[in-house]
Coordinates of C-alpha atoms and ligand atoms in Angstrom, one line a residue:
X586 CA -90.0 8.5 -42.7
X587 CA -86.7 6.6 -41.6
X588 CA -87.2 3.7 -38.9
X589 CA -84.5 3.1 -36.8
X590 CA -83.9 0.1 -34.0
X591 CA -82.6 1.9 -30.6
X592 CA -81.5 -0.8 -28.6
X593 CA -84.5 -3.3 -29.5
X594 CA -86.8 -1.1 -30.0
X595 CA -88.6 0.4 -33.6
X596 CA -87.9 4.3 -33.1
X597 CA -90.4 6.6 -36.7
X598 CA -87.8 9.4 -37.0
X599 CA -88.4 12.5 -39.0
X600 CA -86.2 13.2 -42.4
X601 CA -82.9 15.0 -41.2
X602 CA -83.4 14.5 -37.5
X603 CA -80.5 13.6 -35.4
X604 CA -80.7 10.2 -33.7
X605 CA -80.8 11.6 -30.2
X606 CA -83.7 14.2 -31.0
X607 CA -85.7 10.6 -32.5
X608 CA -85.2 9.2 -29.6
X609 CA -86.1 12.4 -27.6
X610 CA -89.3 12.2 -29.4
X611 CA -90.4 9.0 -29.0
X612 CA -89.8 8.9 -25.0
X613 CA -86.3 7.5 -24.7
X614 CA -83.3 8.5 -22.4
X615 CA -80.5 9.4 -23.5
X616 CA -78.3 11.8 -21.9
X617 CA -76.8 15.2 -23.1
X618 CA -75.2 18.3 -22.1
X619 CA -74.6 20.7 -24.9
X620 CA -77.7 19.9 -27.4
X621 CA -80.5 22.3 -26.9
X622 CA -83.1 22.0 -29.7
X623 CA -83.0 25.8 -30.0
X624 CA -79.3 25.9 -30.8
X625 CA -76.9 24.8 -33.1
X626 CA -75.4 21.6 -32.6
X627 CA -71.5 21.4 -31.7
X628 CA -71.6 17.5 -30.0
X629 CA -68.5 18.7 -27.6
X630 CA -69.8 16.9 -24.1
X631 CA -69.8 13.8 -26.0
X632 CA -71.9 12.4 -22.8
X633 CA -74.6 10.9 -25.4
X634 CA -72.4 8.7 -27.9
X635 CA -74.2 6.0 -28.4
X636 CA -72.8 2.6 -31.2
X637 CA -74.5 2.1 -34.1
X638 CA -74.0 -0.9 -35.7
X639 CA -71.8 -1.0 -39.1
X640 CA -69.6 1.7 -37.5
X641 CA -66.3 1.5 -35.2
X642 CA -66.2 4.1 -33.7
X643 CA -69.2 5.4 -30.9
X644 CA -70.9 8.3 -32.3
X645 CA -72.5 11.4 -31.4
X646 CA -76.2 10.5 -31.0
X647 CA -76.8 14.7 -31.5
X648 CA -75.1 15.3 -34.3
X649 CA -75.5 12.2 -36.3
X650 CA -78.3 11.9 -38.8
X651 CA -81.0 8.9 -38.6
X652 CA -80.4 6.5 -42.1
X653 CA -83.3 4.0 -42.3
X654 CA -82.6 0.4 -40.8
X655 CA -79.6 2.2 -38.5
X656 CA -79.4 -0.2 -35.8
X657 CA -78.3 1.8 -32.1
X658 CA -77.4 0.6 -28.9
X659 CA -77.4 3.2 -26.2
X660 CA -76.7 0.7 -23.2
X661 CA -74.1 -1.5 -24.6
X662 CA -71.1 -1.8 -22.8
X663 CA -69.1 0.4 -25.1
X664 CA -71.6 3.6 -24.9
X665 CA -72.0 2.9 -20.8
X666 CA -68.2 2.9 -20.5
X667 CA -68.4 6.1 -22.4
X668 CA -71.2 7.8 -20.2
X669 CA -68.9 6.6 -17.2
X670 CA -65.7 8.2 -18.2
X671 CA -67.1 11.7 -19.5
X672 CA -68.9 11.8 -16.2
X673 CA -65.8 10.9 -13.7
X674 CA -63.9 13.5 -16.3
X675 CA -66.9 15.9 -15.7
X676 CA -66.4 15.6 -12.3
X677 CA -62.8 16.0 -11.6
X678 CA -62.5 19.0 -10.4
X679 CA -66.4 20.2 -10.1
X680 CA -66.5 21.6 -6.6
X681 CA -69.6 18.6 -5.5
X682 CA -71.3 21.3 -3.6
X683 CA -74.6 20.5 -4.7
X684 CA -76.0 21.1 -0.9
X685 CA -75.5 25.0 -1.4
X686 CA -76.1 24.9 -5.3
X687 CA -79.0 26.5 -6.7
X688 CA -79.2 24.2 -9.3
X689 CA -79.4 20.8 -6.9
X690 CA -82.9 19.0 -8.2
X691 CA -82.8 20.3 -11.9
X692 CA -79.1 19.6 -12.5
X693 CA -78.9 17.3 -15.3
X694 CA -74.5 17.0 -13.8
X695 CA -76.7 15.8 -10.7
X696 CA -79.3 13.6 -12.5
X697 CA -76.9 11.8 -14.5
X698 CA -74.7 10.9 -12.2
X699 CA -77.1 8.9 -10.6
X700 CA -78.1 7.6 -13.7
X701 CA -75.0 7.1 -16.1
X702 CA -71.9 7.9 -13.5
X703 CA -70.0 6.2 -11.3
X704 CA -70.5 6.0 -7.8
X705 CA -67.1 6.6 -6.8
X706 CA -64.4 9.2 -7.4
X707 CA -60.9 7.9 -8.3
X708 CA -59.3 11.6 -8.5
X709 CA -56.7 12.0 -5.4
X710 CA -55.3 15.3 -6.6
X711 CA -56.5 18.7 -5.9
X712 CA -59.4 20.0 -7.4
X713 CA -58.6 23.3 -9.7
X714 CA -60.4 26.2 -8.0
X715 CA -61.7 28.8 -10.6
X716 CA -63.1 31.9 -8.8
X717 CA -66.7 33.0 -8.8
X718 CA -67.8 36.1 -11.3
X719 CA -70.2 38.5 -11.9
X720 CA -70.7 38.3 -15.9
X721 CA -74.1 40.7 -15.8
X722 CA -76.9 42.5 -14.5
X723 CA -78.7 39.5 -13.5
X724 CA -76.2 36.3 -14.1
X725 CA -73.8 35.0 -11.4
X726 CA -71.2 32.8 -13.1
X727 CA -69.9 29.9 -10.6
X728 CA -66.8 28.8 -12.8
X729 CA -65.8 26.0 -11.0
X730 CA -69.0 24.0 -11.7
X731 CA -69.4 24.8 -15.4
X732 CA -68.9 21.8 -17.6
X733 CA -68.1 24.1 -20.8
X734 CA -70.8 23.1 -22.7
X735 CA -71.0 25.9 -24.4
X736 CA -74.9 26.3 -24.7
X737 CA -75.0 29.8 -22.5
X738 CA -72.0 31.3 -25.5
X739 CA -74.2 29.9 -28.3
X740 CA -76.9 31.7 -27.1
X741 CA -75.6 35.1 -27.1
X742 CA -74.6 34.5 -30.5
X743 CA -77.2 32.7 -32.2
X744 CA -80.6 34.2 -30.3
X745 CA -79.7 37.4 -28.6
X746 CA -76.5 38.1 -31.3
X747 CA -75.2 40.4 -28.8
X748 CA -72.2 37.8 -28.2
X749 CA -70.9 39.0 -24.4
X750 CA -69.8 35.3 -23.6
X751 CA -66.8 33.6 -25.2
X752 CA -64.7 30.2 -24.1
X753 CA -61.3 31.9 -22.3
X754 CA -58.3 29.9 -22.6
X755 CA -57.9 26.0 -23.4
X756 CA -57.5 23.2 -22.0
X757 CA -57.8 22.4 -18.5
X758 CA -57.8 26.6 -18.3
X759 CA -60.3 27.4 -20.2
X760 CA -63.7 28.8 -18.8
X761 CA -66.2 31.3 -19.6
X762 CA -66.0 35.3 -19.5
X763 CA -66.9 38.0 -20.7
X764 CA -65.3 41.0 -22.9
X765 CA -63.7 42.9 -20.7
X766 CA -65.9 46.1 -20.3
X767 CA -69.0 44.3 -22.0
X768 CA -71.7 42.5 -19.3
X769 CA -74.4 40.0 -20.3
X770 CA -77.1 43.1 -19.9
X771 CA -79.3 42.0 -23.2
X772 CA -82.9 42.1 -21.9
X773 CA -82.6 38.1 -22.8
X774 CA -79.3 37.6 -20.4
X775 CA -81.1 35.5 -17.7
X776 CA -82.4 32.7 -20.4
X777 CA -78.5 31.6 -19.7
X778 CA -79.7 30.5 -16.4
X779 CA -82.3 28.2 -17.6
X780 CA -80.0 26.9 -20.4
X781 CA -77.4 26.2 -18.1
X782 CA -77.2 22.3 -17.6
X783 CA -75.4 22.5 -14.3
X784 CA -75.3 25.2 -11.4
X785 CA -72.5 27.5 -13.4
X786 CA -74.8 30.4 -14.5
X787 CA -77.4 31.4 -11.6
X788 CA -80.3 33.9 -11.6
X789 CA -79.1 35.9 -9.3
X790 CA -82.7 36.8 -8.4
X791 CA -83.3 33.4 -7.0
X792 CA -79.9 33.0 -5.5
X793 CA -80.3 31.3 -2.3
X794 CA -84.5 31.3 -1.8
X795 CA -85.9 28.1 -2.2
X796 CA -85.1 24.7 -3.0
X797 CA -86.3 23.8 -6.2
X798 CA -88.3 20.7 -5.4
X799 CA -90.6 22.8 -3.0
X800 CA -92.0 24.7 -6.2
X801 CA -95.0 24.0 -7.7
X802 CA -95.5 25.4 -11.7
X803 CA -98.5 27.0 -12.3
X804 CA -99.1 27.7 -16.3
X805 CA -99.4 31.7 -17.2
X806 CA -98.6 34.2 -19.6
X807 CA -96.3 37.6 -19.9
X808 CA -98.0 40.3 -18.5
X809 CA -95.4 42.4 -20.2
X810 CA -96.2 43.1 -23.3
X811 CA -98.3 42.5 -26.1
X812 CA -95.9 39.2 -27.5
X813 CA -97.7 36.6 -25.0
X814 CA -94.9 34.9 -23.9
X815 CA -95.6 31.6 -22.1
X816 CA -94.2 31.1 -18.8
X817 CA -94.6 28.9 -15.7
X818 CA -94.8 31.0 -12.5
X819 CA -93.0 28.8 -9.8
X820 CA -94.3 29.3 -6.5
X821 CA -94.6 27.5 -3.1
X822 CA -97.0 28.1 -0.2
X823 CA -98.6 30.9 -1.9
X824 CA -95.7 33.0 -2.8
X825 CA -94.0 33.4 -6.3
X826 CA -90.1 32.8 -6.4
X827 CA -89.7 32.8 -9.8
X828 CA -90.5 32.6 -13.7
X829 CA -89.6 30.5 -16.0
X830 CA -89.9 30.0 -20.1
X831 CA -92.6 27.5 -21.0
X832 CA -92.5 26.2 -24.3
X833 CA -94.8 27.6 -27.3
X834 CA -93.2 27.2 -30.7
X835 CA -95.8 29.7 -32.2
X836 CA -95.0 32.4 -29.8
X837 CA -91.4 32.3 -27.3
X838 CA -90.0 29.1 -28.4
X839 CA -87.7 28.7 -25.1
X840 CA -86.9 32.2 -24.3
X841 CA -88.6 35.0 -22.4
X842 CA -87.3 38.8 -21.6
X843 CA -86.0 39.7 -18.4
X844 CA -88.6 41.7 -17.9
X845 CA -91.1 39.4 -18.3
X846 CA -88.6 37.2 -15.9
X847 CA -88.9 39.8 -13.0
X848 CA -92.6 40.8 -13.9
X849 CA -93.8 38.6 -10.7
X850 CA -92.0 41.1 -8.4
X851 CA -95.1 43.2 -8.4
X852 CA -97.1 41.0 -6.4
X853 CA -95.5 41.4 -3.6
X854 CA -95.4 45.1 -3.5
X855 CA -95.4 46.2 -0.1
X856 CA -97.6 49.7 -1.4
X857 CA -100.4 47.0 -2.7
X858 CA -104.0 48.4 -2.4
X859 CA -105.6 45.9 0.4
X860 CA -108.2 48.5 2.0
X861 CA -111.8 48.6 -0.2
X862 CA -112.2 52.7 0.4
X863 CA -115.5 54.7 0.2
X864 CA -116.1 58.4 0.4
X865 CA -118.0 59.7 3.2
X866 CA -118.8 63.5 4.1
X867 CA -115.3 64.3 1.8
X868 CA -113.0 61.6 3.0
X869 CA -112.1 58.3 2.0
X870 CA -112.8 55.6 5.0
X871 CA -111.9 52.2 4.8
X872 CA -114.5 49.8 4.3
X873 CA -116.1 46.3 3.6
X874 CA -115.7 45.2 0.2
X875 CA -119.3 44.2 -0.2
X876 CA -120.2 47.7 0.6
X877 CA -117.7 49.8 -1.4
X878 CA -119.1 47.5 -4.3
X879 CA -122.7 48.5 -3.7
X880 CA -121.2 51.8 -3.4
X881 CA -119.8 51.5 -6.7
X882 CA -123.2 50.4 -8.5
X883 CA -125.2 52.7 -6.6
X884 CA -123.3 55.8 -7.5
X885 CA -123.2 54.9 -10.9
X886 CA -126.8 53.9 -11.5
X887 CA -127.2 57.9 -9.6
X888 CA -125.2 59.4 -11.9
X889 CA -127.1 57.5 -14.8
X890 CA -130.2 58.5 -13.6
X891 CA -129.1 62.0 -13.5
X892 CA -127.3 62.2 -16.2
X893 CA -129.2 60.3 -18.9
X894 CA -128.2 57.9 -21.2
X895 CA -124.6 57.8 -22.3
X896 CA -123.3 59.5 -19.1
X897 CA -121.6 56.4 -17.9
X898 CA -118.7 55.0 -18.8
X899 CA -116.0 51.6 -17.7
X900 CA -112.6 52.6 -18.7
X901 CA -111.4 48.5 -19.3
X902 CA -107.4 48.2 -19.2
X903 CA -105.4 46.5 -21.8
X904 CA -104.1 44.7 -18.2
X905 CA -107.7 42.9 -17.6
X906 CA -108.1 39.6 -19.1
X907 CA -110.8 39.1 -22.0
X908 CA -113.5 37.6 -19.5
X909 CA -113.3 40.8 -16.9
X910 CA -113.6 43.2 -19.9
X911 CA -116.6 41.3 -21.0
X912 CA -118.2 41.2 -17.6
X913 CA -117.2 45.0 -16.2
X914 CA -119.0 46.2 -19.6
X915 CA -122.3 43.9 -19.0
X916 CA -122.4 45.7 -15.5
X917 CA -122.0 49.0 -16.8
X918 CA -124.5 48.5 -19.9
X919 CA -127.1 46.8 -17.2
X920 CA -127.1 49.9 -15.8
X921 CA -126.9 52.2 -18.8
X922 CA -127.5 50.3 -21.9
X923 CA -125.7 53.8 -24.0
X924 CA -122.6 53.6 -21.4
X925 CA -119.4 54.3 -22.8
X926 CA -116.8 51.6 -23.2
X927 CA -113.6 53.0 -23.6
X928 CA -109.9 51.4 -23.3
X929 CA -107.2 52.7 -20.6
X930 CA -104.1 53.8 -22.0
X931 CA -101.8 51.5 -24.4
X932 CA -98.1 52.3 -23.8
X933 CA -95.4 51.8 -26.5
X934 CA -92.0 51.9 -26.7
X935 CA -92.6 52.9 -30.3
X936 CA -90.5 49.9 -32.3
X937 CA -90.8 46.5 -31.4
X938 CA -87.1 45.1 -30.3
X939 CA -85.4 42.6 -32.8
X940 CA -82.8 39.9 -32.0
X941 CA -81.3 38.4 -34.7
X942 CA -78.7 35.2 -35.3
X943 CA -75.1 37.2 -35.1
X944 CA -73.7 35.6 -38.5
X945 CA -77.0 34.6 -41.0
X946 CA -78.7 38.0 -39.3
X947 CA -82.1 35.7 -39.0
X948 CA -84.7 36.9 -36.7
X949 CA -84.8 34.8 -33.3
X950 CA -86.5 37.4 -31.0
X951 CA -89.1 39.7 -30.7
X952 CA -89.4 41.8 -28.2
X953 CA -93.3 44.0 -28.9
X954 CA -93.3 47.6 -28.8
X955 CA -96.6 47.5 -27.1
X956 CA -96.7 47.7 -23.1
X957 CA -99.7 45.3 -22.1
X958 CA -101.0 42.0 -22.4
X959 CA -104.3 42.3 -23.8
X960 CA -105.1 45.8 -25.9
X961 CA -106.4 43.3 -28.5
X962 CA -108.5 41.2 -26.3
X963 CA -110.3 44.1 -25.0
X964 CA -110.9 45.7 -28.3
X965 CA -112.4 42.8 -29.1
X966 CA -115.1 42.9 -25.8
X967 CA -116.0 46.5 -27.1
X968 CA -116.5 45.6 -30.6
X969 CA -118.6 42.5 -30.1
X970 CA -120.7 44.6 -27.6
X971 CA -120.8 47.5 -30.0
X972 CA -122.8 51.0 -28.9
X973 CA -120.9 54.4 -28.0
X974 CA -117.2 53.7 -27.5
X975 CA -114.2 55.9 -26.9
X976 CA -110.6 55.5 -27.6
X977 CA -107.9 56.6 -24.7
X978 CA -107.0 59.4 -26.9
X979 CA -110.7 60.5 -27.0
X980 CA -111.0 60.2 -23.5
X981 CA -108.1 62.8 -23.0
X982 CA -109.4 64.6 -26.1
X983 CA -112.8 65.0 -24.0
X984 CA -113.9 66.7 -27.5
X985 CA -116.6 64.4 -28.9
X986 CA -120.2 64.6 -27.4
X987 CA -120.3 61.2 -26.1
X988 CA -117.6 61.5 -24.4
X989 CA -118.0 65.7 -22.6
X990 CA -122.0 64.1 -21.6
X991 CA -119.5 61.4 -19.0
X992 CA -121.0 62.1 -15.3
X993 CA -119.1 58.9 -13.8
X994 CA -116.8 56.1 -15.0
X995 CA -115.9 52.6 -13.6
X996 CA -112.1 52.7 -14.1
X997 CA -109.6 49.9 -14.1
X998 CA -106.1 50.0 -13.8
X999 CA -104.4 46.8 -12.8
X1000 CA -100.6 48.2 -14.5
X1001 CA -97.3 47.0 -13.1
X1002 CA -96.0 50.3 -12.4
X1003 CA -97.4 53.6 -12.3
X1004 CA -100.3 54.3 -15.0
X1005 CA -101.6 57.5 -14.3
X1006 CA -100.4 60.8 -16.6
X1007 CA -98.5 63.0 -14.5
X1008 CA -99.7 65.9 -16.6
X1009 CA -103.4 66.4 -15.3
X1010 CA -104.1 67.7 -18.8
X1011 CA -103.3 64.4 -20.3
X1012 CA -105.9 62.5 -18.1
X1013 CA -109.7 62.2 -19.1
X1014 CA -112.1 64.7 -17.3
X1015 CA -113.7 62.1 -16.2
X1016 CA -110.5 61.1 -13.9
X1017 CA -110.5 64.4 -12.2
X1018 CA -114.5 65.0 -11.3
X1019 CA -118.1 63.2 -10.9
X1020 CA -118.0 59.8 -9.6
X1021 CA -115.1 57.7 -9.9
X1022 CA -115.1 53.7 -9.2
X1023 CA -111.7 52.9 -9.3
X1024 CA -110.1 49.2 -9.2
X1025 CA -106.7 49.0 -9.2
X1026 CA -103.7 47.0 -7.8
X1027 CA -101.4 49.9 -6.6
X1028 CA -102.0 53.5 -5.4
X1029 CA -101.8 56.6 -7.6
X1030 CA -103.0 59.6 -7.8
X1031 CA -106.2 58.6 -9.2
X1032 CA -107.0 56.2 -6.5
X1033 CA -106.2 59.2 -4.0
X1034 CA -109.2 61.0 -4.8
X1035 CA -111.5 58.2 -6.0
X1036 CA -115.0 57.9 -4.6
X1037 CA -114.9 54.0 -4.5
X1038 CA -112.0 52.4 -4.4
X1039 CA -111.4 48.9 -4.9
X1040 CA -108.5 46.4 -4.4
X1041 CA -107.8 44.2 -7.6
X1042 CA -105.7 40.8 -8.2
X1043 CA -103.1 40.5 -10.0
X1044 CA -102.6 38.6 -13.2
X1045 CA -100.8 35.9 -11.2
X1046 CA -104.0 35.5 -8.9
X1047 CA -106.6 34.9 -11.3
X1048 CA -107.4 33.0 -14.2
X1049 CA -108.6 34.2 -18.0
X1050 CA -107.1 34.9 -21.6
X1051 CA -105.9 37.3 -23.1
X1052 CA -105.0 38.0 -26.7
X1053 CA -101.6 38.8 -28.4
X1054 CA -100.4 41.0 -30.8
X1055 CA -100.9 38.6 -33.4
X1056 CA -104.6 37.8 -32.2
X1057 CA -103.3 34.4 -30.7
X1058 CA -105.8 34.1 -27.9
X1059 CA -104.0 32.0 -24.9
X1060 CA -105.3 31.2 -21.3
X1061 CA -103.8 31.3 -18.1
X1062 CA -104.8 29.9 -14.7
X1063 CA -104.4 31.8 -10.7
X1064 CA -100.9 30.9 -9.9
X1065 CA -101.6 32.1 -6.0
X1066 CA -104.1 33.4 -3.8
X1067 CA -104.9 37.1 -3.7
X1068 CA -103.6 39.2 -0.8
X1069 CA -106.6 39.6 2.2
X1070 CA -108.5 42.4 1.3
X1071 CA -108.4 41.9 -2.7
X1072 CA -110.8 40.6 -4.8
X1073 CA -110.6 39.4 -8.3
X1074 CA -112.1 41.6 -10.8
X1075 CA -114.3 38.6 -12.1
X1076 CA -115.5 38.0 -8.7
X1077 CA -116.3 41.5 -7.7
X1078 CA -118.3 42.7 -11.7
X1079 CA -120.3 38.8 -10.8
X1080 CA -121.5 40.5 -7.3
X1081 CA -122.1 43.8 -9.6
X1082 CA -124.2 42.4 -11.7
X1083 CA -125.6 40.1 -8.7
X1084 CA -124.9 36.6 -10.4
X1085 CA -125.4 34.2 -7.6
X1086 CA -123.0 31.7 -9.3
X1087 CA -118.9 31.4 -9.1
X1088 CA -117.0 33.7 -11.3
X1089 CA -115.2 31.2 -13.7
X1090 CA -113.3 32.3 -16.7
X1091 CA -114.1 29.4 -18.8
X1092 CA -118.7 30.1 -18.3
X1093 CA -117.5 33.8 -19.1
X1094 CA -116.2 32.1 -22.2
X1095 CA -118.7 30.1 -23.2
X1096 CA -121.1 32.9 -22.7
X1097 CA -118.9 35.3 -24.9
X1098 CA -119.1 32.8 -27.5
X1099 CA -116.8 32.9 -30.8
X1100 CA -113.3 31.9 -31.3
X1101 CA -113.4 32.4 -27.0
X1102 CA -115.2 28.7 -26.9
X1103 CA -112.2 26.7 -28.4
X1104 CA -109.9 28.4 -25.9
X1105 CA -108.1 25.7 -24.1
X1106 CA -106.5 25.8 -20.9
X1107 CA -102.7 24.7 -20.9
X1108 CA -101.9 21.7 -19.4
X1109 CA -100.7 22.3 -15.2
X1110 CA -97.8 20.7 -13.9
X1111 CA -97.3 20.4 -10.7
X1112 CA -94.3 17.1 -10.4
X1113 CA -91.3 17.5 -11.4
X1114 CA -91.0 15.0 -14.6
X1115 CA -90.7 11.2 -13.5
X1116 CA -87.2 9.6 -13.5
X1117 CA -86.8 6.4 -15.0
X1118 CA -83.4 5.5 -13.6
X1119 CA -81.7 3.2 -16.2
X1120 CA -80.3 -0.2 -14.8
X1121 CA -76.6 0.0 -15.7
Ligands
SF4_1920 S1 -71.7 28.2 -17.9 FE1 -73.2 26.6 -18.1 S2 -74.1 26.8 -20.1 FE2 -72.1 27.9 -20.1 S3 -70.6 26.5 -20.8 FE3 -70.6 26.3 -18.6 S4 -72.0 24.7 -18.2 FE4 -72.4 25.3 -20.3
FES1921 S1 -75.0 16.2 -26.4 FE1 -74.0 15.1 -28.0 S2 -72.0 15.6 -27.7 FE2 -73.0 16.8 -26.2

């Protein structure tokens, strides 16, 4: 492994890294504009030259590779003059309205002119105005402020390959666009946002809502599909304002969909179930959650009784997290050690969605065909429990005996949207008569005629794992508080099966046993990353 010597100091670099990524690694600052370690490296910002000894000339500290003994000096005065004069030329004609900018507290044009810039301005001229654009569904580009790094153009050629962005013109002209007729609308547009170094591209979701500093980053996963995408849900004072990529090399890398960008507008639904409802005399009145839970267990250990072994059943969704699923079905088999554990319905688009790299046509991107979070995490729950067990197609099916005997089901929902088939001949019978628990997040049909009816948490207010497509099990912690009048589904099946102690995700763990044990929670960040100002 190369050593090198960055301005005193023994740097271990890997074989073919660039000297800015070695000195990435090992802690150092050093600043840059158009590297990103997911894209190809053009050195055109030239903010992070940097002298290295036995050469003339200052070089490009991304694009030039480590040789062991290479001696660099990052602060000399030759690479500080340099940092000085690409950041006054940065700043000649940016607009300096950093107290309306979006990006003010994560703008590295912001950051390192504190840290590498000068204090003052020497340009007397006007400033070249370039006007504002709308380059997509969800991107705002403000022109005057980019810094034409090029990162956000990469990036629809070499991860998305859909190539909407190009450089326009030269010189002191030139600026970003789009084809005339073609908008960023891949489902990945919005990752230009985050790429963005400076406030040029702009979610236009977050335009204008909160500051950045007020946010605190809670760590979470997609909840829109079956990839597991890692992402930090930014909130502040209990609401959600955003989502944002967190890094997994295994899984996302730096991206996420749109989709999964947007996913946290569901939370704050204004139709949100908030009422616990119980039937009484043939209507549904609202009531105390406590009793519409006793409700729930009482009607189902009636219909048991009735019915006989095997004529109960908990629908678990592919939306509940491993340790719910686990719990919900130790309820329903206290009750009725033959109940029927069946999964809700898994949608698919089918094909998964492929990006690939415009020119070498190598995969960057996959976007999974399959709908939910966690299909595999509760097939899982009903294969280590074993006993009767039904499939969503049996449970439409209604053909196999197990499955005609059902007098009552404990049904889950918990979907973004709308989860209920239309057609009532594509719903279970047991959706349509004998008694129905139902837990759920938003109303539907099935929650209109349900004899218990409980209010359920969202992903983003409770904590839990669920597994990917690829069997990658990953946790993920309560980003906010529930709504008044919801419960999380681990609290409420804990009350069901009158545990006396605090539903926590990682004793539901323990107690499942397995690969669930080594599950480890991902590290929380609440601070933005400390600054270490550099001394110039
Ligand atoms: S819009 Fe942002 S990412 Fe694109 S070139 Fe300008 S500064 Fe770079
Ligand atoms: S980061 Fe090296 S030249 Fe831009």
């Amino acid at each position: 492994m190369p050593k090198i010597t960055v301005d005193g100091k023994m740097v271990e670099a890997k074989d073919k890294q660039m000297i800015l990524q070695a000195c990435l690694d090992d802690g150092l600052q050093l600043p840059y504009y158009c590297y990103h370690p997911g894209l190809s490296i053009v050195a055109s910002c030239r903010i992070c030259l940097v002298e290295v000894e036995g050469i003339p000339k200052l070089v490009p500290s991304c694009q030039t590779p480590v040789r062991d003994g290479m001696v660099v000096h990052t602060k000399s005065p030759k690479a500080v003059a340099n940092q000085k004069q690409v950041m006054e030329y940065l700043l000649i004609n940016h607009p300096l309205d950093c107290p309306v900018c979006d990006q003010a507290g994560e703008c590295l044009l912001q950051d390192y002119s504190y840290q590498f810039g000068r204090s003052q301005s020497r340009f007397e001229e006007d400033k070249h105005k370039k006007a504002k654009k709308d380059v997509g569904l969800n991107v705002l580009l403000y022109n005057d402020r980019c810094i034409m790094c090029t990162r956000c153009v990469r990036f629809t050629r070499e991860v998305t390959g859909t190539c909407e962005l190009y450089v326009d013109g030269r010189g002191h002209k030139e600026e970003i666009d789009i084809f005339p007729g073609k908008p960023l609308d891949n489902p990945l547009s919005a990752n230009v946002a985050d790429i963005c170094p400076v406030g040029a591209l702009l979610d236009k979701d977050f335009l204008f809502k909160q500051r950045v500093w007020l946010l605190k980053q809670t760590p979470s996963i997609s909840p829109i599909d079956a990839g597991g995408e890692n992402i930090w849900i930014e909130h502040n004072e209990g609401v959600v304002y955003r989502v944002k990529p967190r890094y997994n090399a295994d899984v996302n890398t730096w991206w996420i969909t749109d989709d999964t960008r947007y996913s946290y507008k569901v939370i704050s639904d204004p139709k949100r179930l908030v009422r616990p409802i119980r039937t009484q005399y043939g209507a549904q009145v609202e009531t105390k959650y406590d009793t519409a839970v006793n409700d729930a267990v009482a009607g189902l250990k009636a219909a048991a009784a009735e019915g006989g072994p095997g004529s109960i059943a908990a629908v678990l969704s592919p939306m509940m997290t491993i340790e719910e699923a686990w719990l919900l079905a130790t309820a329903v088999r206290s009750i009725d050690p033959q109940a029927v554990l069946a999964i809700g319905p898994t949608p698919t688009t089918g094909a998964d969605q492929v990006f690939k790299h415009h020119l070498t046509g190598k995969e960057t991107f996959r976007i999974q065909a399959e709908k939910v979070p966690n299909a595999a995490g509760v097939r899982r729950v009903i294969n280590l429990l074993g006993g009767p067990s039904a499939t969503w197609d049996d449970l439409v099916a209604g053909t196999a005996d197990h499955v005609k005997k059902l007098k009552a089901a404990w049904i889950v929902g918990g979907y973004l949207s709308n989860w209920i088939p239309t057609d009532a001949k594509a719903q279970p019978a047991v959706f349509k008569k004998g008694f129905r628990v139902v837990q759920d997040t938003l109303p539907n049909d099935l929650t209109a005629k349900a004899d218990v009816v409980l209010p359920m948490a969202f992903w983003a207010e409770t904590e839990g794992t669920w597994e990917n497509h690829a069997g990658k099990l990953q946790a993920f912690m309560a980003a906010v508080p529930a709504p008044d009048g919801v419960r999380r589904a681990g609290d409420v099946y804990t009350s069901a099966l009158g545990r006396t102690t605090k539903y926590s995700a990682e004793s539901i763990r323990t107690e499942i046993g397995g690969d669930l044990t080594s599950v480890t929670l991902p590290s929380e960040r609440t601070e933005e990353p400390a600054y270490e100002f550099v001394d110039l």
